[in-house]
Coordinates of C-alpha atoms and ligand atoms in Angstrom, one line a residue:
Q714 CA -110.7 -109.7 85.7
S715 CA -113.3 -109.8 82.8
G716 CA -111.6 -109.2 79.7
T717 CA -108.3 -110.7 80.8
H718 CA -106.0 -113.1 78.7
V719 CA -104.2 -115.8 80.4
P720 CA -101.9 -118.3 79.1
V721 CA -103.6 -121.3 81.0
L722 CA -106.9 -121.4 83.1
V723 CA -107.4 -124.5 85.3
I724 CA -111.3 -125.3 85.9
G725 CA -111.1 -126.8 89.5
T726 CA -108.8 -127.1 92.3
G727 CA -109.0 -130.7 93.3
Y728 CA -106.1 -133.4 92.7
G729 CA -105.9 -133.1 89.0
G730 CA -106.1 -129.2 88.7
S731 CA -103.6 -128.8 91.7
V732 CA -101.0 -131.0 90.0
A733 CA -101.7 -129.4 86.6
A734 CA -101.3 -126.0 88.3
L735 CA -98.0 -126.8 90.2
R736 CA -96.1 -128.3 87.2
L737 CA -97.2 -125.8 84.8
A738 CA -96.1 -122.8 87.2
Q739 CA -92.9 -124.6 87.8
A740 CA -92.4 -124.8 84.3
G741 CA -92.5 -120.8 83.7
V742 CA -96.1 -120.8 82.7
D743 CA -98.8 -118.4 84.6
V744 CA -102.0 -120.1 85.6
Q745 CA -105.4 -118.9 86.5
M746 CA -107.3 -121.3 88.6
V747 CA -111.1 -120.9 89.0
E748 CA -112.9 -122.8 91.8
M749 CA -116.6 -122.5 92.5
G750 CA -116.6 -123.3 96.1
M751 CA -115.1 -121.2 98.8
A752 CA -111.5 -120.6 100.1
W753 CA -112.0 -122.3 103.4
D754 CA -109.2 -120.1 104.9
T755 CA -111.3 -118.1 107.5
P756 CA -112.7 -119.4 110.9
G757 CA -116.2 -119.1 111.6
A758 CA -117.8 -117.8 114.7
D759 CA -116.7 -120.8 116.7
G760 CA -113.4 -120.2 115.9
K761 CA -113.0 -123.3 113.6
I762 CA -113.1 -123.2 109.8
F763 CA -114.8 -126.4 109.3
A764 CA -117.9 -127.9 111.3
N765 CA -117.7 -131.1 113.0
T766 CA -119.4 -134.4 111.5
T767 CA -121.7 -134.6 114.4
N768 CA -123.0 -131.0 114.4
P769 CA -123.5 -129.8 110.7
D770 CA -124.2 -126.3 110.1
A771 CA -124.4 -123.6 107.1
R772 CA -120.7 -124.7 106.5
S773 CA -121.6 -128.2 105.8
Y774 CA -123.5 -128.3 102.5
W775 CA -123.3 -126.8 99.1
L776 CA -126.7 -124.7 98.7
R777 CA -129.1 -126.8 100.6
T778 CA -131.5 -125.9 103.2
K779 CA -131.6 -129.3 105.0
T780 CA -128.4 -131.8 105.7
K781 CA -128.2 -135.0 103.4
Q782 CA -126.2 -137.1 105.5
P783 CA -124.9 -140.4 103.9
L784 CA -126.5 -142.1 106.9
S785 CA -129.6 -140.8 107.0
N786 CA -131.1 -142.4 110.0
F787 CA -130.2 -143.6 113.5
L788 CA -132.2 -146.3 115.1
G789 CA -135.0 -145.8 112.8
F790 CA -135.0 -142.1 113.3
P791 CA -134.3 -139.5 110.5
I792 CA -131.4 -137.6 111.5
D793 CA -131.0 -134.5 108.9
R794 CA -131.8 -130.9 110.1
D795 CA -132.6 -127.6 108.7
I796 CA -129.5 -125.5 107.8
P797 CA -129.0 -122.1 106.1
R798 CA -128.7 -122.1 102.5
Y799 CA -124.9 -121.4 101.8
T800 CA -121.7 -122.4 99.8
G801 CA -121.0 -125.0 102.0
I802 CA -118.3 -127.6 101.7
L803 CA -119.9 -130.9 100.6
D804 CA -122.1 -131.3 97.7
A805 CA -124.6 -134.0 97.9
E806 CA -125.5 -133.9 94.1
E807 CA -128.8 -135.8 93.1
F808 CA -129.0 -137.6 89.9
A809 CA -132.1 -139.8 89.3
G810 CA -130.6 -143.0 90.4
I811 CA -127.5 -141.9 92.6
I812 CA -126.3 -139.3 95.1
V813 CA -122.8 -138.2 94.1
Y814 CA -120.8 -136.6 97.1
Q815 CA -118.2 -134.1 96.2
G816 CA -116.0 -131.7 97.8
R817 CA -116.6 -127.8 97.1
G818 CA -113.7 -125.5 97.7
V819 CA -110.1 -124.7 97.1
G820 CA -108.6 -128.2 97.7
G821 CA -111.6 -130.0 96.0
G822 CA -112.6 -133.4 97.5
S823 CA -109.4 -133.4 99.6
L824 CA -111.3 -131.1 102.0
V825 CA -114.0 -133.4 102.8
N826 CA -112.8 -137.0 102.1
G827 CA -111.1 -139.7 104.3
G828 CA -107.8 -139.3 103.1
M829 CA -107.3 -143.1 102.5
A830 CA -104.2 -143.1 100.3
V831 CA -104.4 -146.5 98.4
T832 CA -102.0 -147.2 95.4
P833 CA -103.7 -150.2 93.8
K834 CA -102.2 -153.6 93.4
R835 CA -99.9 -153.6 90.4
E836 CA -101.9 -156.9 89.3
N837 CA -105.3 -154.8 89.1
F838 CA -103.6 -152.1 87.0
G839 CA -104.4 -153.2 83.5
A840 CA -107.9 -153.3 84.5
I841 CA -107.9 -149.6 85.7
L842 CA -106.1 -147.8 83.0
P843 CA -105.5 -150.4 80.2
T844 CA -103.7 -148.0 77.7
V845 CA -101.2 -146.4 80.5
N846 CA -97.6 -148.1 81.0
A847 CA -97.7 -149.5 84.4
D848 CA -94.1 -149.9 84.9
E849 CA -93.8 -145.7 84.4
M850 CA -96.8 -145.4 86.9
Y851 CA -95.4 -147.9 89.7
N852 CA -91.6 -146.5 89.1
T853 CA -92.1 -142.9 88.8
Y854 CA -95.8 -141.3 89.1
Y855 CA -97.3 -143.3 92.0
P856 CA -94.0 -142.8 94.2
R857 CA -94.2 -138.9 93.1
A858 CA -97.9 -138.9 94.0
N859 CA -97.3 -140.5 97.2
A860 CA -94.7 -138.2 98.4
E861 CA -96.4 -135.0 97.3
L862 CA -99.5 -136.0 99.2
G863 CA -97.8 -137.2 102.2
V864 CA -99.1 -140.6 102.6
G865 CA -98.2 -142.6 105.6
L866 CA -99.3 -145.5 107.9
V867 CA -100.7 -145.7 111.0
D868 CA -97.9 -147.2 113.8
P869 CA -99.4 -150.8 114.3
A870 CA -98.2 -150.8 117.8
W871 CA -99.9 -147.7 118.9
F872 CA -103.1 -149.0 116.6
D873 CA -102.8 -152.0 119.1
T874 CA -103.6 -150.3 122.1
V875 CA -105.5 -147.0 121.4
D876 CA -109.3 -146.3 122.5
C877 CA -110.1 -144.4 119.3
Y878 CA -109.4 -147.8 117.1
Q879 CA -111.0 -150.3 118.9
Y880 CA -113.7 -150.4 116.2
A881 CA -111.0 -151.3 113.9
R882 CA -109.6 -153.8 115.9
V883 CA -112.8 -155.6 116.2
G884 CA -112.9 -155.3 112.3
R885 CA -109.6 -156.8 112.2
K886 CA -110.5 -159.8 114.6
Q887 CA -113.8 -160.5 112.8
A888 CA -112.2 -160.6 109.3
Q889 CA -109.3 -163.0 110.6
R890 CA -112.0 -165.0 112.4
S891 CA -113.6 -165.6 108.8
G892 CA -110.4 -166.1 107.2
F893 CA -110.1 -162.7 105.2
P894 CA -107.1 -160.7 105.1
F895 CA -107.0 -157.5 107.1
V896 CA -104.7 -154.8 105.5
F897 CA -103.6 -151.5 107.1
V898 CA -104.8 -148.5 104.7
P899 CA -102.4 -145.6 104.1
D900 CA -103.7 -142.3 104.6
V901 CA -102.7 -138.6 104.6
Y902 CA -103.7 -137.9 108.1
D903 CA -100.4 -136.5 110.2
W904 CA -100.3 -139.8 112.5
D905 CA -98.2 -138.1 114.8
Y906 CA -100.8 -135.4 115.2
M907 CA -103.5 -138.4 115.9
K908 CA -101.2 -139.7 118.5
Q909 CA -101.0 -136.3 120.3
E910 CA -105.0 -136.0 119.9
A911 CA -105.4 -139.3 121.4
A912 CA -103.4 -138.2 124.2
G913 CA -105.1 -135.2 124.8
T914 CA -102.1 -132.8 124.4
V915 CA -103.3 -130.9 121.2
P916 CA -106.6 -129.7 120.0
K917 CA -108.7 -133.0 118.7
S918 CA -109.8 -133.1 114.9
A919 CA -110.0 -136.8 113.9
V920 CA -110.5 -138.2 117.5
A921 CA -113.3 -135.3 117.7
G922 CA -114.9 -136.9 114.7
E923 CA -114.2 -134.4 112.1
I924 CA -114.2 -135.8 108.6
L925 CA -117.2 -135.1 106.3
Y926 CA -117.4 -131.3 106.6
G927 CA -113.4 -130.9 106.7
N928 CA -110.8 -131.4 109.4
N929 CA -109.5 -128.6 111.1
Y930 CA -106.0 -129.8 112.3
G931 CA -104.5 -133.3 111.3
K932 CA -105.6 -134.0 107.6
K933 CA -103.0 -133.2 105.0
S934 CA -105.8 -131.8 102.5
L935 CA -104.2 -130.4 99.4
Q936 CA -104.3 -127.1 101.4
K937 CA -101.4 -128.4 103.3
T938 CA -99.8 -130.1 100.1
Y939 CA -99.9 -129.0 96.7
I940 CA -101.6 -125.6 97.1
P941 CA -99.2 -123.8 99.4
K942 CA -96.3 -125.2 97.0
L943 CA -98.0 -123.9 93.7
M944 CA -98.9 -120.5 95.4
A945 CA -94.9 -120.3 96.2
T946 CA -94.2 -120.4 92.7
G947 CA -95.8 -116.8 92.6
R948 CA -97.3 -117.8 89.1
V949 CA -100.6 -119.1 90.2
T950 CA -103.7 -117.2 91.0
I951 CA -106.9 -118.7 92.6
S952 CA -110.5 -117.2 92.1
P953 CA -112.7 -119.2 94.7
L954 CA -116.8 -118.6 94.2
H955 CA -116.1 -118.4 90.6
K956 CA -117.8 -121.0 88.5
V957 CA -117.0 -121.8 84.7
T958 CA -120.2 -122.0 82.8
S959 CA -119.0 -122.3 79.2
V960 CA -115.9 -122.5 77.1
S961 CA -115.8 -122.0 73.2
P962 CA -113.2 -121.1 70.7
A963 CA -112.1 -117.7 70.6
S964 CA -112.0 -115.8 67.4
G965 CA -108.3 -114.7 67.6
G966 CA -107.3 -118.3 68.7
G967 CA -107.6 -119.8 72.0
Y968 CA -110.7 -120.0 74.1
T969 CA -113.2 -117.7 75.6
V970 CA -114.3 -119.0 79.0
L971 CA -117.4 -117.7 80.7
I972 CA -117.3 -117.2 84.4
D973 CA -120.1 -116.6 87.1
Q974 CA -119.1 -115.3 90.4
L975 CA -121.3 -116.3 93.3
N976 CA -121.9 -114.8 96.6
T977 CA -122.3 -117.4 99.6
T978 CA -126.0 -118.0 99.0
G979 CA -125.2 -119.1 95.5
D980 CA -126.3 -116.3 93.6
V981 CA -124.7 -114.8 90.5
T982 CA -123.3 -111.4 91.0
T983 CA -121.2 -110.7 88.0
T984 CA -120.6 -112.7 84.8
K985 CA -116.9 -112.9 83.4
S986 CA -115.2 -113.4 80.2
V987 CA -111.7 -114.5 80.1
T988 CA -109.7 -115.6 77.1
A989 CA -107.2 -118.6 77.7
D990 CA -104.8 -120.1 75.0
R991 CA -105.1 -123.6 77.0
V992 CA -107.9 -124.8 79.4
F993 CA -107.5 -127.8 81.6
F994 CA -110.9 -129.5 83.0
A995 CA -110.3 -130.3 86.3
A996 CA -113.8 -130.0 88.0
G997 CA -113.8 -133.6 89.0
S998 CA -115.4 -136.4 87.1
V999 CA -118.9 -135.1 87.5
G1000 CA -117.9 -131.5 86.8
T1001 CA -115.8 -132.0 83.9
S1002 CA -118.2 -134.5 82.4
K1003 CA -121.1 -131.9 82.9
L1004 CA -119.6 -129.2 81.2
L1005 CA -118.2 -131.2 78.2
T1006 CA -121.5 -132.9 77.7
M1007 CA -123.5 -129.6 77.8
L1008 CA -121.0 -127.8 75.4
K1009 CA -120.8 -130.4 73.0
A1010 CA -124.7 -131.0 73.0
T1011 CA -125.2 -126.9 72.8
G1012 CA -122.8 -126.4 70.0
K1013 CA -120.1 -124.7 71.7
L1014 CA -117.7 -127.4 71.4
P1015 CA -119.3 -129.6 68.7
N1016 CA -116.4 -131.5 67.5
L1017 CA -115.6 -133.2 70.9
S1018 CA -115.8 -137.1 70.7
N1019 CA -118.7 -139.2 71.0
E1020 CA -117.2 -140.6 73.9
I1021 CA -117.7 -137.7 76.0
G1022 CA -120.0 -138.2 79.0
K1023 CA -119.6 -142.2 78.5
G1024 CA -117.7 -144.7 80.8
W1025 CA -119.0 -143.5 84.3
G1026 CA -118.9 -145.6 87.3
D1027 CA -119.1 -145.2 91.0
N1028 CA -116.1 -147.2 92.0
G1029 CA -118.4 -149.8 93.2
N1030 CA -119.3 -147.9 96.5
V1031 CA -121.5 -149.7 98.8
M1032 CA -122.1 -149.3 102.6
V1033 CA -123.4 -151.6 105.4
G1034 CA -123.4 -152.0 109.5
R1035 CA -123.4 -155.2 111.2
A1036 CA -124.9 -155.6 114.6
N1037 CA -122.1 -156.9 117.3
W1038 CA -122.7 -158.9 120.6
W1039 CA -122.0 -156.8 123.7
W1040 CA -118.5 -158.4 123.9
D1041 CA -117.6 -156.8 120.6
A1042 CA -117.9 -153.1 121.8
T1043 CA -116.6 -150.7 118.9
G1044 CA -116.0 -147.8 121.3
A1045 CA -117.7 -144.5 122.2
V1046 CA -114.7 -142.5 120.7
Q1047 CA -113.8 -143.5 117.3
A1048 CA -111.1 -141.7 115.1
S1049 CA -112.9 -140.5 112.1
I1050 CA -110.1 -141.6 109.8
P1051 CA -110.2 -145.3 108.9
C1052 CA -106.9 -147.3 108.9
G1053 CA -107.8 -150.6 107.8
G1054 CA -109.6 -152.7 105.4
I1055 CA -110.7 -156.3 104.4
D1056 CA -109.1 -157.4 101.1
N1057 CA -111.6 -159.9 99.2
W1058 CA -110.9 -158.4 95.7
A1059 CA -109.3 -161.4 94.0
A1060 CA -111.8 -163.9 95.2
G1061 CA -115.3 -162.0 95.9
G1062 CA -114.6 -158.4 94.1
A1063 CA -114.9 -156.4 97.2
F1064 CA -112.4 -154.3 99.4
A1065 CA -114.1 -153.4 102.5
E1066 CA -112.8 -150.6 104.6
V1067 CA -113.4 -150.9 108.4
A1068 CA -115.2 -147.3 108.7
P1069 CA -115.9 -145.5 112.0
L1070 CA -119.3 -144.4 113.2
P1071 CA -118.4 -141.5 115.1
T1072 CA -121.9 -140.9 117.0
G1073 CA -120.1 -140.4 120.6
I1074 CA -121.7 -143.4 122.2
E1075 CA -121.0 -146.8 122.1
T1076 CA -123.1 -148.7 119.4
Y1077 CA -122.0 -152.0 119.3
A1078 CA -122.0 -151.8 115.4
S1079 CA -119.4 -152.3 112.7
F1080 CA -119.7 -150.0 109.8
Y1081 CA -118.0 -150.7 106.3
L1082 CA -117.5 -148.7 102.9
S1083 CA -117.2 -151.4 100.4
I1084 CA -115.3 -150.7 97.1
T1085 CA -116.4 -153.4 94.5
K1086 CA -115.9 -154.6 90.9
N1087 CA -119.2 -153.3 89.9
P1088 CA -119.2 -153.6 86.0
N1089 CA -122.1 -151.2 85.2
R1090 CA -121.3 -148.1 83.7
A1091 CA -123.6 -145.0 83.1
E1092 CA -123.4 -142.0 80.7
F1093 CA -124.0 -138.3 81.1
S1094 CA -126.8 -136.6 78.6
W1095 CA -128.1 -133.3 77.9
N1096 CA -131.6 -132.5 78.8
P1097 CA -132.8 -129.7 76.5
T1098 CA -136.0 -129.5 78.5
T1099 CA -134.6 -129.0 81.8
S1100 CA -131.3 -127.4 80.5
K1101 CA -129.3 -129.8 82.8
V1102 CA -127.3 -132.6 82.3
D1103 CA -128.6 -136.2 83.2
L1104 CA -127.0 -139.2 84.3
S1105 CA -128.2 -142.5 83.3
W1106 CA -127.4 -144.5 86.4
Q1107 CA -130.0 -146.7 88.3
T1108 CA -130.4 -147.7 91.8
A1109 CA -130.8 -151.2 90.7
W1110 CA -127.4 -151.2 89.3
K1111 CA -125.7 -151.6 92.6
Q1112 CA -126.8 -155.1 93.1
P1113 CA -123.7 -156.4 91.8
S1114 CA -122.0 -154.5 94.6
I1115 CA -124.2 -155.6 97.1
D1116 CA -123.5 -159.1 96.1
M1117 CA -119.9 -158.9 95.8
A1118 CA -119.8 -157.2 99.7
K1119 CA -122.0 -160.2 100.8
T1120 CA -119.4 -162.4 100.1
I1121 CA -117.4 -160.6 102.9
F1122 CA -120.1 -159.9 105.5
D1123 CA -122.7 -162.6 105.1
K1124 CA -119.6 -164.9 105.9
I1125 CA -118.5 -162.8 109.0
N1126 CA -122.2 -162.7 110.2
A1127 CA -122.0 -166.5 109.8
T1128 CA -119.0 -166.7 111.8
E1129 CA -120.1 -164.2 114.6
A1130 CA -123.7 -165.3 114.7
T1131 CA -124.6 -161.5 114.0
I1132 CA -126.8 -159.8 111.7
Y1133 CA -127.1 -156.7 109.6
R1134 CA -128.0 -153.4 111.1
T1135 CA -131.2 -152.3 109.2
D1136 CA -131.8 -148.7 110.7
L1137 CA -128.8 -146.6 109.2
F1138 CA -130.2 -145.9 105.7
G1139 CA -133.7 -145.8 106.3
V1140 CA -136.3 -148.0 108.0
N1141 CA -135.5 -151.7 107.7
K1142 CA -132.8 -151.0 104.9
T1143 CA -129.7 -152.9 105.0
W1144 CA -127.6 -151.6 102.4
G1145 CA -126.4 -147.9 101.7
D1146 CA -127.0 -148.4 98.0
H1147 CA -127.9 -145.0 97.2
L1148 CA -124.6 -143.0 96.9
T1149 CA -120.9 -142.8 95.7
Y1150 CA -118.1 -140.7 97.0
H1151 CA -115.8 -141.9 94.2
P1152 CA -117.4 -140.7 90.9
L1153 CA -114.9 -141.7 88.1
G1154 CA -115.3 -141.6 84.2
G1155 CA -117.1 -139.3 81.7
A1156 CA -114.0 -138.1 79.6
V1157 CA -112.2 -141.4 79.6
L1158 CA -108.5 -141.7 78.5
N1159 CA -107.6 -142.8 75.2
R1160 CA -111.2 -142.6 74.0
A1161 CA -112.7 -139.3 74.7
T1162 CA -109.1 -137.7 74.9
D1163 CA -105.8 -139.1 73.6
N1164 CA -103.6 -141.3 75.8
Y1165 CA -102.6 -138.1 77.8
G1166 CA -105.8 -136.3 78.5
R1167 CA -105.8 -133.8 75.4
L1168 CA -109.3 -133.6 74.3
L1169 CA -110.0 -134.8 70.8
G1170 CA -111.2 -132.2 68.5
Y1171 CA -109.7 -129.3 70.3
P1172 CA -106.2 -128.6 70.7
G1173 CA -105.4 -126.8 73.8
L1174 CA -108.2 -128.3 75.5
Y1175 CA -107.3 -131.1 78.3
A1176 CA -108.9 -133.2 81.0
I1177 CA -106.8 -133.9 83.8
D1178 CA -109.2 -135.4 86.6
G1179 CA -111.2 -138.2 87.8
S1180 CA -113.2 -138.0 84.6
L1181 CA -110.3 -139.7 82.8
I1182 CA -110.7 -143.1 84.5
P1183 CA -113.2 -145.6 83.5
G1184 CA -115.3 -146.1 86.4
N1185 CA -113.3 -148.1 89.2
T1186 CA -109.8 -148.3 90.6
S1187 CA -110.1 -151.3 92.9
V1188 CA -109.5 -149.1 95.9
N1189 CA -109.8 -145.4 96.7
P1190 CA -109.3 -143.3 93.9
F1191 CA -107.3 -140.0 94.7
V1192 CA -103.7 -141.3 94.7
T1193 CA -104.4 -142.9 91.2
I1194 CA -105.9 -139.5 90.0
T1195 CA -102.9 -137.6 91.2
A1196 CA -100.4 -140.2 89.8
L1197 CA -102.3 -140.1 86.4
A1198 CA -102.2 -136.2 86.4
E1199 CA -98.5 -136.3 87.2
R1200 CA -97.9 -138.4 84.2
N1201 CA -100.0 -136.4 81.9
I1202 CA -98.6 -133.2 82.7
E1203 CA -95.3 -134.0 82.4
K1204 CA -95.9 -135.1 78.6
I1205 CA -98.2 -132.1 78.0
I1206 CA -95.3 -129.8 79.2
A1207 CA -92.7 -131.4 77.4
T1208 CA -94.6 -131.6 73.9
D1209 CA -97.1 -129.1 73.7
L1210 CA -95.8 -125.9 75.4
Ligands
FDA2278 P1 -112.2 -132.8 92.7 O1 -113.7 -133.2 92.8 O2 -111.3 -133.3 94.0 O3 -112.1 -131.4 92.5 C1 -113.0 -130.9 91.6 C2 -112.9 -129.1 91.9 O4 -113.6 -128.7 90.9 C3 -113.9 -129.1 93.2 O5 -113.4 -128.3 94.0 C4 -115.4 -128.4 92.4 O6 -115.6 -127.5 93.5 C5 -114.6 -127.6 91.2 N1 -115.5 -127.6 90.1 C6 -116.4 -128.3 89.9 N2 -117.0 -127.8 88.5 C7 -116.7 -126.3 88.7 C8 -116.9 -125.3 87.6 N3 -118.1 -125.4 86.6 N4 -116.2 -124.1 88.0 C9 -115.2 -124.1 88.7 N5 -114.9 -125.2 89.6 C10 -115.6 -126.2 89.3 N6 -110.8 -140.7 98.1 C11 -109.7 -141.5 98.0 O7 -109.0 -141.9 97.5 N7 -109.7 -141.7 99.7 C12 -110.6 -141.3 100.5 O8 -110.5 -141.6 101.6 C13 -111.9 -140.8 99.8 N8 -112.9 -140.3 100.9 C14 -114.2 -139.5 100.4 C15 -115.2 -139.1 101.0 C16 -115.9 -138.4 100.7 C17 -116.9 -137.6 101.6 C18 -115.9 -137.8 99.5 C19 -116.9 -136.8 98.8 C20 -115.0 -138.4 98.4 C21 -113.8 -139.2 98.8 N9 -112.9 -139.6 98.1 C22 -111.8 -140.5 98.6 C23 -112.7 -139.3 96.8 C24 -111.8 -138.1 96.2 O9 -111.9 -137.0 97.3 C25 -112.0 -137.8 94.9 O10 -112.2 -139.1 94.0 C26 -111.2 -136.6 94.4 O11 -111.2 -135.7 95.1 C27 -111.5 -136.4 92.9 O12 -110.4 -135.5 92.4 P2 -110.6 -134.5 91.3 O13 -109.2 -133.9 91.0 O14 -111.0 -135.6 89.9 O15 -111.8 -133.5 91.4

């Protein structure tokens, strides 16, 4: 409602925003959440809320007329197709040197991600968030985040026998034959449900290949965890298809927030103005960084720190496929939820998930998403000519990631006498070095903010999402984003309200 005054406005409904809203509401504060994406609570014509990965449609992409699939080619042929322009669930946001994939909708990235819920090894934590007390994180906030998110592990005995994880067993065998440790990776997928899917007793989701464009059944996205819990407080309102475009000090105190209401083709139907005593930026690393960089440069929030926009990294993401011999078939049916990885972080700077390639046919391919210790960091800046925010990342900056991933896969190829696939990311292209799923940084903790996410220069403004983390978490990031948000909001509630 335009003209309204609210105590707290939260921009974004991903991990950071959901933690903030829940804890504030439990402390008795009324919260307005604003989300640019859709609610994703209504089935389409096919009776399903979300589209399948193998058959993208309007629901699949944020305001595109053609799909932008992470694997653009198969056997040399481009596989992207035309779709109607719609406020779909996956945004493939293109900057000059990198495509950043992000979730759009109530639940943010939890709607589209693989659900891999990994707590970093404690010995690596000092490099991830150097100014955060590790004892507090590992004794209190990581356990809290894992419990709220419903993190669980695949049953190893079931894993050993089921068809849909043949690809992961091949990945394990080959890792071990080359002397690398294979580890099970926890996930928020409902593993009991997956057992029933594989047995054919319930509607299939992961076993039918659902992942990138949402899971209709088994995944415990934020829609099944934090969001129902925060709605049950009765103190939180969520406005989907509303996009924040400006935050600036209000004359009577607090902040004026300008919000565009969108229709499902992305046009602005109304612009609203709301006043808020406090504003939490939880628009994700890219969303929060873009807003803050623009607001500082255009004079709306000129006193923000010069650290705004800096310290952005891609979590070292790089993808690759390998071609196996015929005796190492990876299976026509592959569960879309990865459950294992190859840990060569300490020796080679790479942690590689054994990822599915859910094409529905036998491909004899092994596919991996590696998280690497890539040291490169980029910066967001305001471009007055285009009135857009640019990101300085260059494609060549992925080379350290490729080198680190090769510490694993060159060795496996040598042991197995196999080669890389060159048909998945283009014609004759081995490495998927054009994208990230794990944007991190841009409003780094204890640099652009204080040590709890309070934005320097403006009391009552906070960052509480992946933008706080300086570029790398050594594993998949959302458990760390959630745990850090739990830590910060506890302090903010205790001292600022
Ligand atoms: P998040 O991006 O979740 O939420 C931000 C929200 O703000 C979005 O809903 C967005 O629409 C909204 N927003 C942005 N700008 C706005 C504005 N101006 N106004 C209103 N709303 C706005 N991680 C992991 O740990 N394990 C995994 O398996 C995977 N797998 C994976 C797969 C894919 C395909 C993707 C895209 C990502 C992953 N990730 C992942 C990454 C993970 O999903 C990501 O790190 C978190 O969702 C980030 O959480 P945040 O709270 O920072 O923002």
